PDB file of C-alpha atoms and ligand atoms in Angstrom:
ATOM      1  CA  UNK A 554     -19.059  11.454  -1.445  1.00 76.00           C
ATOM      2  CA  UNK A 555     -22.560   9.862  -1.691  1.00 83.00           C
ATOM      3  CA  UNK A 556     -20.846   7.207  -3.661  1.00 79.00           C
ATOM      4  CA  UNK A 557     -18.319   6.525  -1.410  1.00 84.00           C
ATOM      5  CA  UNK A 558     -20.294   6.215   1.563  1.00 82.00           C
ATOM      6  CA  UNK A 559     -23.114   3.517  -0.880  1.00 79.00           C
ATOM      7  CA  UNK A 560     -19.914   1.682  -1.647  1.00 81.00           C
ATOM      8  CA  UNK A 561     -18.764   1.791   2.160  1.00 79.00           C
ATOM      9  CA  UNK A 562     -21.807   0.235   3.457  1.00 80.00           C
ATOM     10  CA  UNK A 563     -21.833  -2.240   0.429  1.00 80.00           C
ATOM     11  CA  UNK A 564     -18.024  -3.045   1.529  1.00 79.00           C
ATOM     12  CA  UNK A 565     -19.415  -4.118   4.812  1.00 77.00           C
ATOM     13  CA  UNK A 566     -22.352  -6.126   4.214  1.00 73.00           C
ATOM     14  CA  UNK A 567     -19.457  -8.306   1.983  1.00 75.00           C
ATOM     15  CA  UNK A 568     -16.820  -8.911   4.240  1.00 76.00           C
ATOM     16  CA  UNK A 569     -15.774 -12.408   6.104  1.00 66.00           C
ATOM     17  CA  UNK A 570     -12.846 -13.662   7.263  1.00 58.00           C
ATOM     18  CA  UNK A 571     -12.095 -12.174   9.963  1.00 60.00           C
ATOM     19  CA  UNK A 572      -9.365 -12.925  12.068  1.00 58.00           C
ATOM     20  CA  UNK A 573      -8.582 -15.631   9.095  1.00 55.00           C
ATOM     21  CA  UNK A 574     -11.780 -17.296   9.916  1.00 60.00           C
ATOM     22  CA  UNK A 575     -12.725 -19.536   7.178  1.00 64.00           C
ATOM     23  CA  UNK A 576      -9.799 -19.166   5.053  1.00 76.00           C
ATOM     24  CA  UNK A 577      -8.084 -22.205   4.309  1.00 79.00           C
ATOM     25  CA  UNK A 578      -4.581 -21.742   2.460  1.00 89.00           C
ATOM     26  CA  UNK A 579      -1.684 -21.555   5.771  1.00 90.00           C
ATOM     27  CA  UNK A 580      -0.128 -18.822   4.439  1.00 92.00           C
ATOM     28  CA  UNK A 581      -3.225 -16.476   3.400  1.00 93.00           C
ATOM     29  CA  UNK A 582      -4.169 -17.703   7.299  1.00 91.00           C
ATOM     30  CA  UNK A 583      -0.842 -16.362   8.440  1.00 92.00           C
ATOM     31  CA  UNK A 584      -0.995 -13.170   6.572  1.00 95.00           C
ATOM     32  CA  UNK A 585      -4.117 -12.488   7.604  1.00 93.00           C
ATOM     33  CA  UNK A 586      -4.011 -13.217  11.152  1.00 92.00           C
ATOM     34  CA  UNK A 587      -0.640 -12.083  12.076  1.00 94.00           C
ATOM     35  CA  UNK A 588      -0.176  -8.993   9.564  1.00 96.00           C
ATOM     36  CA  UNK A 589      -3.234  -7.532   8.904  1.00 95.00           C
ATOM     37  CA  UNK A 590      -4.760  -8.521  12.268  1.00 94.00           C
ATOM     38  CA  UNK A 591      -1.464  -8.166  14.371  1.00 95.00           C
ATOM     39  CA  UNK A 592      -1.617 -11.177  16.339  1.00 91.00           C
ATOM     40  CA  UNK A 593       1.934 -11.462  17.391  1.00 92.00           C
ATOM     41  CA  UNK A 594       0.963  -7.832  19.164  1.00 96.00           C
ATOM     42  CA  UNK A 595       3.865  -6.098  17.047  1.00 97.00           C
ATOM     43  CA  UNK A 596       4.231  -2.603  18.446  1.00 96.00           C
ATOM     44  CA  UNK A 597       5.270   0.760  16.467  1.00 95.00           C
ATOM     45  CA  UNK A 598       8.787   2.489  17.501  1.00 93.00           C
ATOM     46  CA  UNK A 599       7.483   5.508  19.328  1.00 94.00           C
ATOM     47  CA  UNK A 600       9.734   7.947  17.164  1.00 93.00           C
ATOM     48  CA  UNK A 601       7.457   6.957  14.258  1.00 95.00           C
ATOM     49  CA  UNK A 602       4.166   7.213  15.975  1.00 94.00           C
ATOM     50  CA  UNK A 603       5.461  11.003  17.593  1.00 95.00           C
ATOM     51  CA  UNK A 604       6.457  12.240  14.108  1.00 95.00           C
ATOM     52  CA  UNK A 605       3.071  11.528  12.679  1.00 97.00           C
ATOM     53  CA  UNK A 606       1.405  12.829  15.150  1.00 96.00           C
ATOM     54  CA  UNK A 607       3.815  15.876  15.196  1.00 96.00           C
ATOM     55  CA  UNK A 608       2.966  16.604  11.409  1.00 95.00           C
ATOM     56  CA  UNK A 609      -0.932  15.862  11.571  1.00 95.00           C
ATOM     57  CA  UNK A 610      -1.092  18.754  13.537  1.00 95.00           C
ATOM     58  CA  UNK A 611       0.803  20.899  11.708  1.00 94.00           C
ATOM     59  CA  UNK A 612       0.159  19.935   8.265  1.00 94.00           C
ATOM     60  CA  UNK A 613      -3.396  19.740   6.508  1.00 95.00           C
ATOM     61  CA  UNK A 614      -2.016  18.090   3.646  1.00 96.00           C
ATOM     62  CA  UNK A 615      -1.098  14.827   6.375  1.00 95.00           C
ATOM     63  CA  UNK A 616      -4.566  15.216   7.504  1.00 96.00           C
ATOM     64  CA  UNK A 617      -5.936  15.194   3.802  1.00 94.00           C
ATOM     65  CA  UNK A 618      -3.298  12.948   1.919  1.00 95.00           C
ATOM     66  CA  UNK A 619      -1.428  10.884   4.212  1.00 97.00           C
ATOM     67  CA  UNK A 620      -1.797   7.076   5.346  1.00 97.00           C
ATOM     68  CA  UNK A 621      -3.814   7.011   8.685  1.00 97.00           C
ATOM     69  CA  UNK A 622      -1.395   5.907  11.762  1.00 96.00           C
ATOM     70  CA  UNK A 623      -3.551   2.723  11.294  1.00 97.00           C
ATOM     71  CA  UNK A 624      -2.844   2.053   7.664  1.00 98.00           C
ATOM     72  CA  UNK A 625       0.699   3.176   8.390  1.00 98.00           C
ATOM     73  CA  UNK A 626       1.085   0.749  11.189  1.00 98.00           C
ATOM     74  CA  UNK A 627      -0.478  -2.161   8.398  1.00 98.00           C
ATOM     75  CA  UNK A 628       2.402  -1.164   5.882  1.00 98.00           C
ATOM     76  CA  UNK A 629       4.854  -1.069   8.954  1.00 98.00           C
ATOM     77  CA  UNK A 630       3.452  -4.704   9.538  1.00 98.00           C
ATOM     78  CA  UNK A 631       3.742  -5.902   6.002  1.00 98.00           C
ATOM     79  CA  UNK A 632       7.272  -4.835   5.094  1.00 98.00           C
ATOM     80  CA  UNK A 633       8.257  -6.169   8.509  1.00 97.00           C
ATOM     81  CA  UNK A 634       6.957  -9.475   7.310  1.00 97.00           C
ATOM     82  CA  UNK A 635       7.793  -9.740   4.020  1.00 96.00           C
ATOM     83  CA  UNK A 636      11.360  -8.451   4.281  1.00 97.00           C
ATOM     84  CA  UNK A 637      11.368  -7.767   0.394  1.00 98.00           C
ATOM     85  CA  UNK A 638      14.504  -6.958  -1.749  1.00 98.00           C
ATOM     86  CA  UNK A 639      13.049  -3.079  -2.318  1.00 98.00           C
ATOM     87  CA  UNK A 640      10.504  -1.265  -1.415  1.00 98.00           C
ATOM     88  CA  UNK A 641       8.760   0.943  -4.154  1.00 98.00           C
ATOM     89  CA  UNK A 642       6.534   3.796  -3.369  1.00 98.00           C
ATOM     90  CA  UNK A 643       4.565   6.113  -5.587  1.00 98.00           C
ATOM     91  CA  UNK A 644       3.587   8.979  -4.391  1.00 98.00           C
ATOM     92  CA  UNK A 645       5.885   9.917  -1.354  1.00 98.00           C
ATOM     93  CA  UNK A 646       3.734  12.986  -0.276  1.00 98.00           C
ATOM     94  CA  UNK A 647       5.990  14.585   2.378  1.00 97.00           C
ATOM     95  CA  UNK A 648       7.324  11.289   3.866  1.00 97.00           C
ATOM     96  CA  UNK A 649       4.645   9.531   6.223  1.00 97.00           C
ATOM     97  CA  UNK A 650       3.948   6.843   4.548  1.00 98.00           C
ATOM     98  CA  UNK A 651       7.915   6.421   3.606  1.00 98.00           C
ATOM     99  CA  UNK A 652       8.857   5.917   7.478  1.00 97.00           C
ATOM    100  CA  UNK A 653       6.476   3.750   8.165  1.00 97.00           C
ATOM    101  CA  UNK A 654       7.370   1.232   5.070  1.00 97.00           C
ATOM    102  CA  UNK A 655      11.047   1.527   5.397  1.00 97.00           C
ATOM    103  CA  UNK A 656      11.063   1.431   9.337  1.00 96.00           C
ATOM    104  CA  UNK A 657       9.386  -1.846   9.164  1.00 97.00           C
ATOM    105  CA  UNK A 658      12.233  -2.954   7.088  1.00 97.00           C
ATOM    106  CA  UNK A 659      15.230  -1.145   7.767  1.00 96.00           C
ATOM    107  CA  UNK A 660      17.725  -2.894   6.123  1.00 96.00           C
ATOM    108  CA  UNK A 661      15.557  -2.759   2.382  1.00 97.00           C
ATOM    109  CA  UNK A 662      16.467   0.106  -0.028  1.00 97.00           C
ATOM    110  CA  UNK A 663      13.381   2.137  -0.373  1.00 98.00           C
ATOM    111  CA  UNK A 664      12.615   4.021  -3.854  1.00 98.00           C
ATOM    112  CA  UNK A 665       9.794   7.107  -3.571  1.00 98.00           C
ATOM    113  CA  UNK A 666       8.592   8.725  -6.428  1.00 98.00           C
ATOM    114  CA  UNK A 667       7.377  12.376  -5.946  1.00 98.00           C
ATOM    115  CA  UNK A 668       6.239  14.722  -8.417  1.00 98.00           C
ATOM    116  CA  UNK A 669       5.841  17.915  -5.966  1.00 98.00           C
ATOM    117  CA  UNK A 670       8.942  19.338  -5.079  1.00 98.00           C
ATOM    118  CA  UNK A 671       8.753  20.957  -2.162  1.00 97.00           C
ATOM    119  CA  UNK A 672       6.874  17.732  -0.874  1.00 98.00           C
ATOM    120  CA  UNK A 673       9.716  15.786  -2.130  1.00 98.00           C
ATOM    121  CA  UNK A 674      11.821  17.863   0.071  1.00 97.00           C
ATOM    122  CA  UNK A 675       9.847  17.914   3.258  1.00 97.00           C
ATOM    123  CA  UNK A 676      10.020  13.986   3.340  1.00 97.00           C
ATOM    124  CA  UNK A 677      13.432  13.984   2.842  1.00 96.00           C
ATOM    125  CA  UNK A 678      13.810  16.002   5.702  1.00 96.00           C
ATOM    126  CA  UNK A 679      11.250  13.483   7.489  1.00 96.00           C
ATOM    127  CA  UNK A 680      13.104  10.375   6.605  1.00 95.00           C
ATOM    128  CA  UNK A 681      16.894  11.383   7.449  1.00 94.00           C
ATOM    129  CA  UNK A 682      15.233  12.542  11.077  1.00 92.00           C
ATOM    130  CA  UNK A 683      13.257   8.768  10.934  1.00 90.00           C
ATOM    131  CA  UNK A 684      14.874   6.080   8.419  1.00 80.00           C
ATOM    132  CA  UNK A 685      17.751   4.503   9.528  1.00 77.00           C
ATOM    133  CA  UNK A 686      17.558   2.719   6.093  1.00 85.00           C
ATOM    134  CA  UNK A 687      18.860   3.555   2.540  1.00 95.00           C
ATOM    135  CA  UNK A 688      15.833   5.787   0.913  1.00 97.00           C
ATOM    136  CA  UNK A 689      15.804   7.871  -1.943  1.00 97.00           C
ATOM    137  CA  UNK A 690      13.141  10.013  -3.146  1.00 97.00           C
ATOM    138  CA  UNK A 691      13.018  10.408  -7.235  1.00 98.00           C
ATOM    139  CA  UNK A 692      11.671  14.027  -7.688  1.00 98.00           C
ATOM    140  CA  UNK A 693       9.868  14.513 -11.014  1.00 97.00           C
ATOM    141  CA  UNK A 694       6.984  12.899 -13.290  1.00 97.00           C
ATOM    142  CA  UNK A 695       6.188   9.497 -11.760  1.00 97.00           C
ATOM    143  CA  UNK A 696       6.174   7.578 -15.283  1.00 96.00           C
ATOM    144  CA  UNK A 697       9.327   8.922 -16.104  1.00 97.00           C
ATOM    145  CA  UNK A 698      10.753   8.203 -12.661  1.00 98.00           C
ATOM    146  CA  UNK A 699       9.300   4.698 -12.452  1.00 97.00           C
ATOM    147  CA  UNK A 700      10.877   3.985 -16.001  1.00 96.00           C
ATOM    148  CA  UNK A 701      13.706   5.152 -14.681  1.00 96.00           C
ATOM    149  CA  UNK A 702      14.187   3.063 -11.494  1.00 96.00           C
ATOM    150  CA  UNK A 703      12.126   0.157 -13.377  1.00 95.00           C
ATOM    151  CA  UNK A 704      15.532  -1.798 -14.181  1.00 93.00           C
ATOM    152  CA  UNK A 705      16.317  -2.002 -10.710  1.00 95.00           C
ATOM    153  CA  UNK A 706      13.437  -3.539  -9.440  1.00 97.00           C
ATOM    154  CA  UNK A 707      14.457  -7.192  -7.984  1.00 97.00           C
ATOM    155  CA  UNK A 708      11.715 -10.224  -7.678  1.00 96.00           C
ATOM    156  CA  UNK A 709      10.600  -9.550  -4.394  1.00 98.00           C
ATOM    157  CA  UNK A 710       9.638  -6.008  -3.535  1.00 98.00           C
ATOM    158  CA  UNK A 711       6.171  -4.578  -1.871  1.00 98.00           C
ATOM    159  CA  UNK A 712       5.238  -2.002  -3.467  1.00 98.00           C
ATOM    160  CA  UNK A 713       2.629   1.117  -2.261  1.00 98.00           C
ATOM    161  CA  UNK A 714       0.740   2.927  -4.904  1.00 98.00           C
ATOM    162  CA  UNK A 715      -0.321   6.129  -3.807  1.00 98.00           C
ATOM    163  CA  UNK A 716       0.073   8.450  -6.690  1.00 93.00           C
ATOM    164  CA  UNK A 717      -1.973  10.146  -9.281  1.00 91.00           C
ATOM    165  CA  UNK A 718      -5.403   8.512  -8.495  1.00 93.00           C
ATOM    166  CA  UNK A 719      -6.945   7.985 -11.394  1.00 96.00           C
ATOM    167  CA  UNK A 720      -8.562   5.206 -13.503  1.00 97.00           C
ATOM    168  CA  UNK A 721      -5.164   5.148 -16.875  1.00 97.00           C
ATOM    169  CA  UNK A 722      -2.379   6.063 -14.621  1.00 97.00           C
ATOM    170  CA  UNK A 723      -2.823   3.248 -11.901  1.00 98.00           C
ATOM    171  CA  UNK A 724      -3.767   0.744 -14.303  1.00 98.00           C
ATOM    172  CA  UNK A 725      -0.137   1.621 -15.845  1.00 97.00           C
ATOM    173  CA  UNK A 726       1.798   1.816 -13.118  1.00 98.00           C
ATOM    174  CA  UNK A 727       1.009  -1.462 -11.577  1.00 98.00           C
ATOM    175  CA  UNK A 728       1.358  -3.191 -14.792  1.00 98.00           C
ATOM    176  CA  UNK A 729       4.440  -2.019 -15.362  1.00 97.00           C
ATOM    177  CA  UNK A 730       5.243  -3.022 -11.799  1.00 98.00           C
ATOM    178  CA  UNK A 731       3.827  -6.431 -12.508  1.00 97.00           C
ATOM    179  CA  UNK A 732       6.379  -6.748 -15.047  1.00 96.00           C
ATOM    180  CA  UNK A 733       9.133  -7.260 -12.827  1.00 96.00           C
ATOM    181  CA  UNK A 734       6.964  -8.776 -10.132  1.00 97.00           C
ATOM    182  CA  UNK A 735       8.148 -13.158  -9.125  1.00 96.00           C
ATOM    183  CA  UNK A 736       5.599 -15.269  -6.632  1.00 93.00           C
ATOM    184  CA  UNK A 737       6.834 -13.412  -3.477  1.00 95.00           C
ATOM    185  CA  UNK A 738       5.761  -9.586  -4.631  1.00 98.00           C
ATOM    186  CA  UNK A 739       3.041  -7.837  -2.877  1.00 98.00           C
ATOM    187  CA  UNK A 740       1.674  -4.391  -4.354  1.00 98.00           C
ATOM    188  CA  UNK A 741      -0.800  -2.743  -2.086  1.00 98.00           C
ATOM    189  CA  UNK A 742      -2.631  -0.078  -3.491  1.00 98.00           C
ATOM    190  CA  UNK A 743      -4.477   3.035  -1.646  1.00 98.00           C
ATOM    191  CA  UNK A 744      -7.910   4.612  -2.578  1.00 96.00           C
ATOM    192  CA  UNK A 745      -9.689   1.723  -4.024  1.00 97.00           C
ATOM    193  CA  UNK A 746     -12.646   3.821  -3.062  1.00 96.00           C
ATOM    194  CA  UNK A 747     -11.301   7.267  -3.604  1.00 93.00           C
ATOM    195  CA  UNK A 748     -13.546   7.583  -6.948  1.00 94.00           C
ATOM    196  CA  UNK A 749     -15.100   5.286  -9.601  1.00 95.00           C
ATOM    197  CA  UNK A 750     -12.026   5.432 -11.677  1.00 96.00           C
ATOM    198  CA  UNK A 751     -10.044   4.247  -8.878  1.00 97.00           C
ATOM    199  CA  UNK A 752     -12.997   1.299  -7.777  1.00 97.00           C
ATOM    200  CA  UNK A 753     -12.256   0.121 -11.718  1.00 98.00           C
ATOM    201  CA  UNK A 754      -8.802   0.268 -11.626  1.00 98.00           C
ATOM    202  CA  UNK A 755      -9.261  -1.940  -8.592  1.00 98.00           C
ATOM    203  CA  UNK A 756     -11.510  -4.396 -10.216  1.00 97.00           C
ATOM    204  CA  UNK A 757      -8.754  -4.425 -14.012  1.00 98.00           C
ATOM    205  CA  UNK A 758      -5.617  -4.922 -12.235  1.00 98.00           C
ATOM    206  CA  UNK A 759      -7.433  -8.258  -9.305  1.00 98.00           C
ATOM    207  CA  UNK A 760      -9.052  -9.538 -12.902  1.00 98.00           C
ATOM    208  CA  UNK A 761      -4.936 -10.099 -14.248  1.00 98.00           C
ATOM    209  CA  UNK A 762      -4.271 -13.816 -14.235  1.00 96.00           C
ATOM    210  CA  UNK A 763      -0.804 -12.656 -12.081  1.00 96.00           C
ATOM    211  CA  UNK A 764      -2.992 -11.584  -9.062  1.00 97.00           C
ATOM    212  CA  UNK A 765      -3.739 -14.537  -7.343  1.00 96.00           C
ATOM    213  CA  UNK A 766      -5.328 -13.149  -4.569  1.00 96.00           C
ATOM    214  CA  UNK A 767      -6.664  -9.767  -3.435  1.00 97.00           C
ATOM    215  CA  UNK A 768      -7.759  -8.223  -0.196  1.00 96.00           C
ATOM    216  CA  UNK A 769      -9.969  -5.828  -0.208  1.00 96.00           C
ATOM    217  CA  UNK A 770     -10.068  -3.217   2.850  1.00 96.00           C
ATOM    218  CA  UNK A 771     -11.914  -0.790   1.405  1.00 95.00           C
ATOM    219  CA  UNK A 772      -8.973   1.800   2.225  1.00 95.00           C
ATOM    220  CA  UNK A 773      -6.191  -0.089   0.582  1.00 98.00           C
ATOM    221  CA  UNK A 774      -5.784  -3.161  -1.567  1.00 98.00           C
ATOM    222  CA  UNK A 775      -2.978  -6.203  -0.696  1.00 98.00           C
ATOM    223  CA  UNK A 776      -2.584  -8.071  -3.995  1.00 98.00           C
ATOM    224  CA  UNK A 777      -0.509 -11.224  -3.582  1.00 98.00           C
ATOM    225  CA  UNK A 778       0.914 -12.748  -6.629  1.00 97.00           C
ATOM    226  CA  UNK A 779       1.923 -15.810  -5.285  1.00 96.00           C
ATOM    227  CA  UNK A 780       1.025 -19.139  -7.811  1.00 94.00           C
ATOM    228  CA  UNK A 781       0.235 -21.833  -5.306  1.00 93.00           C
ATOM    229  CA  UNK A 782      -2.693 -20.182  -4.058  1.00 94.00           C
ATOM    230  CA  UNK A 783      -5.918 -20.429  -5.235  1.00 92.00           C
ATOM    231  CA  UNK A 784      -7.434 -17.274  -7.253  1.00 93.00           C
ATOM    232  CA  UNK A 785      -9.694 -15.170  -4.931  1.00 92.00           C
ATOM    233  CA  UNK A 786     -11.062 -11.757  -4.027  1.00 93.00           C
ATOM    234  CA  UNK A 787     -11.463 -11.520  -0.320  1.00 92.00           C
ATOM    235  CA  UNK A 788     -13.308  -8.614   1.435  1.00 93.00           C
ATOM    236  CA  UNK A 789     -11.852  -7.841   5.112  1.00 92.00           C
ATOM    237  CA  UNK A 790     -13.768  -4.833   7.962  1.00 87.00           C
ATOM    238  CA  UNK A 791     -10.283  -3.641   8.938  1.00 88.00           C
TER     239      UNK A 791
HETATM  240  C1  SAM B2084      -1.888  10.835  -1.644  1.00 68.95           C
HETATM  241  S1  SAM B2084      -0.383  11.705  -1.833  1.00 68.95           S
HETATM  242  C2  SAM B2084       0.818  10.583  -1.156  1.00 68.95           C
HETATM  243  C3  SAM B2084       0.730  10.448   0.318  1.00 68.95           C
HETATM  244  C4  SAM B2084       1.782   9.563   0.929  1.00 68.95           C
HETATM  245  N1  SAM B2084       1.862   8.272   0.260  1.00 68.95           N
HETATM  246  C5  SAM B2084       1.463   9.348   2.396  1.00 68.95           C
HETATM  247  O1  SAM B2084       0.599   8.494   2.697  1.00 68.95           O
HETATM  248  O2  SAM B2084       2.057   9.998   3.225  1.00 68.95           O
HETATM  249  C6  SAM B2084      -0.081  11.495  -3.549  1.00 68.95           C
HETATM  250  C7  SAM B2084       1.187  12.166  -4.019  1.00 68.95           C
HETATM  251  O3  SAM B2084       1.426  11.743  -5.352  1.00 68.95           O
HETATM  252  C8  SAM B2084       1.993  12.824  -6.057  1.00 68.95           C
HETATM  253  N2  SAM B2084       1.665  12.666  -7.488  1.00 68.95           N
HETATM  254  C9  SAM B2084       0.436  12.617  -8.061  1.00 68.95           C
HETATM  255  N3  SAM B2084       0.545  12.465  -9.390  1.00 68.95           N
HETATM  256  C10 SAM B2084       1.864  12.405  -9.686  1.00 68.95           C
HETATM  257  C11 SAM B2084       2.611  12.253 -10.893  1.00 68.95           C
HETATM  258  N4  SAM B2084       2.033  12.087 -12.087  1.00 68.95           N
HETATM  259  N5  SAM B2084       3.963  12.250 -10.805  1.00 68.95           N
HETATM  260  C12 SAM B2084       4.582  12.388  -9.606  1.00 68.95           C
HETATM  261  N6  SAM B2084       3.925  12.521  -8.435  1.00 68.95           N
HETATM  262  C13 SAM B2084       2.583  12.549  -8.468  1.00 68.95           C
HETATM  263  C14 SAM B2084       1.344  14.078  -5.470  1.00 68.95           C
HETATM  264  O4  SAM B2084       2.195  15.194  -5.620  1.00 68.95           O
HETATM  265  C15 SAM B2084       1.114  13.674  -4.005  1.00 68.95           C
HETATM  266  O5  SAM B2084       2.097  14.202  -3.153  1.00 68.95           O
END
């Protein structure tokens, strides 16, 4: 905890940009400005934003485990802009984080890997009350699962890794996403902070010559893979 709070304050006294303020590529602007900041004033559908709050009270795994309404509103917000082929979760929990991705992009098939089972059914109760969109939750060991869907996964996806937090298994998963990954992929990744394994699975994975650029929020993790920009690690107070 100690740690975490060091590395917190550390976070802080390393951050720019905000707003986009001194960045000079249009589209890391853009990105920044209108996603992360939300400068086109892009509002939540209230069912999502009731639901949440719904389960926070009743469930102290939500409290514990799940996305915060304001990290769910940033995945919302990045799905909405990228519009990507699929959307690829690990680590569904028991859905909140599922409803906001696939809300913000309806239309995209959504694949969820869960290793708990009664979790795995509790979201899929959550997302046929929320997700108007095709989603399907994978019960069972996330390696196998991801091997499993792995074959399916187009060019273009965002991806949210939010499974298993620990130094060799996030390394491997987002490699082996990576391996599908073209320009337009995004993989975000929660927990940077969650524990020193995570902070240097953080640091291997923006080191790879395939992530061009990486925003740090201390939270979560954006990495961008696109090859016209300019290889960076950014720090952002979100
Ligand atoms: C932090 S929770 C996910 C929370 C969810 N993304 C949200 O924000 O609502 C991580 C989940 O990953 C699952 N998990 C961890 N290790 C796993 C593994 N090896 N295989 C499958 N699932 C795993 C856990 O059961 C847990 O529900």
């Amino acid at each position: 905890m100690a740690w975490r709070i060091f590395k917190y304050i550390e976070h802080l006294f390393h951050t720019r940009h905000r707003k986009g303020h001194g960045i000079h590529s249009p589209y890391l602007f853009e990105f920044v400005n209108r996603v992360l900041f939300n400068s086109e004033g892009v509002k939540l559908p209230p069912s999502i934003l009731n639901e949440h709050r719904k389960l926070r009270s009743e469930s102290a795994f939500v409290r514990s485990s799940s996305v915060s309404r304001r990290f769910g509103f940033l995945l919302y917000r990045i799905t909405r802009w990228f519009h990507p082929e699929m959307i690829i979760e690990l680590g569904t929990g028991v859905g909140i984080s599922t409803i906001y991705l696939s809300s913000g992009s309806p239309e995209t098939p959504l694949h969820s890997i869960e290793g708990d089972r009664e979790r795995a059914a509790l979201a899929a109760q959550l997302i046929c009350r929320c997700c108007p969109g095709p989603v399907s939750i994978h019960w069972g060991k996330m390696e196998e699962k991801l091997e499993h869907i792995s074959t399916l996964i187009p060019q273009r996806f965002v991806a949210f890794v939010d499974g298993n937090h620990h130094y060799e298994p996030t390394v491997t998963y987002v490699r082996k996403l990576m391996e599908r990954a073209g320009d337009e992929s995004v993989i975000v990744m929660d927990d940077i902070y969650w524990s020193r394994g995570m902070q240097r699975a953080w640091k291997e994975v923006v080191s790879w010559p395939e992530v061009r650029v990486s925003i740090d929020l201390f939270h979560m993790g954006i990495l961008l893979l696109r090859k016209d920009l300019h290889k960076a690690e950014i720090k952002i107070k979100f």
